[in-house]
XYZ file of C-alpha atoms in Angstrom:
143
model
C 113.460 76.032 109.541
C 113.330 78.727 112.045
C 114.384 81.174 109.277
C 111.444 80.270 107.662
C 109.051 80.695 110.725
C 110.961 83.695 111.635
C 110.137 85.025 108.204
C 106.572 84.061 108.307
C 105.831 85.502 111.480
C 107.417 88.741 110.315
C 105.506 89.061 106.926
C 102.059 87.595 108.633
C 100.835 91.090 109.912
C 99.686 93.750 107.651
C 102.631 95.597 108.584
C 104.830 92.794 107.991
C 103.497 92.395 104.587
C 103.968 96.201 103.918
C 107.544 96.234 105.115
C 108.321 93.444 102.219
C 106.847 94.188 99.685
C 108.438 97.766 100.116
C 111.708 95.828 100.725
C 111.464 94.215 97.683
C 109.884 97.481 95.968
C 113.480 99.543 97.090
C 115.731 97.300 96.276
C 114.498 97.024 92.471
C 115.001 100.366 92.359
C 118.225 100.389 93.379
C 118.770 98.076 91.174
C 116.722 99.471 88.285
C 119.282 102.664 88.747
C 122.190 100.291 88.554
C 121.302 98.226 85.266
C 120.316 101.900 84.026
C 124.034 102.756 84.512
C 124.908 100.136 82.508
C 123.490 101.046 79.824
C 121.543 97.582 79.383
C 117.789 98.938 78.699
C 115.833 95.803 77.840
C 116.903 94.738 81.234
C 115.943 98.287 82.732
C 112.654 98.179 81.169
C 111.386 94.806 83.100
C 112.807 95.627 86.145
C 110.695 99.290 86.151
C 107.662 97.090 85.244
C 108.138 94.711 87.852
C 109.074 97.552 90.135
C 105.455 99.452 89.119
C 103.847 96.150 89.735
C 105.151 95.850 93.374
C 103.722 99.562 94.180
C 100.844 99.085 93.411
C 100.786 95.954 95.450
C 101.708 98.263 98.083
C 99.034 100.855 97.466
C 96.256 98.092 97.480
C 97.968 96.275 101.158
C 98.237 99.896 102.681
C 94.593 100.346 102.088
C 93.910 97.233 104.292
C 96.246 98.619 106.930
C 94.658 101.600 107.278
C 91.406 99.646 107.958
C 93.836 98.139 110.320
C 94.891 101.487 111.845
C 91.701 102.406 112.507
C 90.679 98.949 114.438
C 93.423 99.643 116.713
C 92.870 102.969 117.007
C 89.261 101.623 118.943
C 91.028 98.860 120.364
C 93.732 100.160 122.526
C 93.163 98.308 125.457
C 96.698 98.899 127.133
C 96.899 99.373 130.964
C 100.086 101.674 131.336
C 98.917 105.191 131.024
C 102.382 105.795 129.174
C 102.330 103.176 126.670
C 98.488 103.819 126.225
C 99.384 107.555 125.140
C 102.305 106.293 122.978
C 100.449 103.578 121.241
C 97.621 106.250 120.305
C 100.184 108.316 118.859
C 101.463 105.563 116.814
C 97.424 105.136 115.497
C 97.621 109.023 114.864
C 100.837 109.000 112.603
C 99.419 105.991 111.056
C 96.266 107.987 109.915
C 98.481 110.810 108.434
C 100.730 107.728 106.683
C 98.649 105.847 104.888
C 96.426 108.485 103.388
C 99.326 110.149 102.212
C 100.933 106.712 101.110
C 98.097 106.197 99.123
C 97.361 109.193 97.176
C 101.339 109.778 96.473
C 100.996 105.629 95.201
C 97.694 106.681 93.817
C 98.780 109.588 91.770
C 102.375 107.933 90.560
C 100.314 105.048 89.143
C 98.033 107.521 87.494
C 94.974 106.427 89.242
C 94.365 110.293 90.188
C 95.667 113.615 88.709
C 95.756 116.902 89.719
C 98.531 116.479 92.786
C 100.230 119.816 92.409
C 103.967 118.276 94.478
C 103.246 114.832 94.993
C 106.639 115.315 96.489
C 105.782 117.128 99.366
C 102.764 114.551 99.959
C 105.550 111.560 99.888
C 107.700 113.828 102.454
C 104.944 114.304 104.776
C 104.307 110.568 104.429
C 108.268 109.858 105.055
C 107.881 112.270 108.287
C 104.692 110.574 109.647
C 106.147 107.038 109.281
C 109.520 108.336 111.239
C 107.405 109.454 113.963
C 106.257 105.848 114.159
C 109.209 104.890 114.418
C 110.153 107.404 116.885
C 107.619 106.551 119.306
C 107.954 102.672 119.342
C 111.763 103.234 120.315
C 110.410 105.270 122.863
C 108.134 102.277 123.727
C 111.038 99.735 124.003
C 112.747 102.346 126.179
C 109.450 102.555 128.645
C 108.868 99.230 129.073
């Protein structure tokens, strides 16, 4: 039971939600390479649509969480002048992320054209989320 309320507290929170379904989004495609490798294609076929269907799952929750992003952006209320500068940081990566999130999910889906390297918009996606993650181990550390 606690595994279960463990779980449920973790996939509550936009963020939570986002972090598995992308689980769950990743690991069909590592999977999706594997059965490819196999050579069994009927297989490879459902799991890419499944896969597809999880993205855009994604796309539509990271939407929400930039809604989210931007509510805590206004909402910082932290006392610790440290923190308070850290967490606001966070916000600002968050506002680079999802954008590019969503138009790199946006334009894979084909939803919107004309992305000359949707590529380089995942990258600088990839680089704003590491900066996240950057900055709340340097949070942990602080406090």
């Amino acid at each position: 039971m606690d595994t279960l309320n463990h779980l449920s507290r973790l996939l509550t929170p936009l963020s939570g939600t986002d972090k598995g379904l992308r689980i769950i989004q990743y690991s069909l495609k590592l999977l999706l390479w594997g059965v490819r490798k196999a050579k069994k294609e009927d297989l490879a076929k459902g799991l890419s649509v499944i896969g597809r269907k999880f993205s855009e799952a994604g796309t539509i929750h990271r939407v929400c969480g930039l809604v989210d992003t931007v509510i805590g952006c206004r909402t910082n209320t932290e006392k610790d002048k440290i923190l308070k500068i850290i967490y606001d940081l966070q916000n600002v990566t968050m506002l680079l992320y999802y954008p590019a999130e969503d138009v790199w999910g946006l334009d894979a889906v084909g939803v919107i054209r004309g992305i000359e390297d949707p590529d380089r918009v995942s990258r600088w996606s990839c680089f704003a989320c590491a900066a996240y993650i950057v900055l709340e181990m340097i949070a942990e550390i602080y406090e």
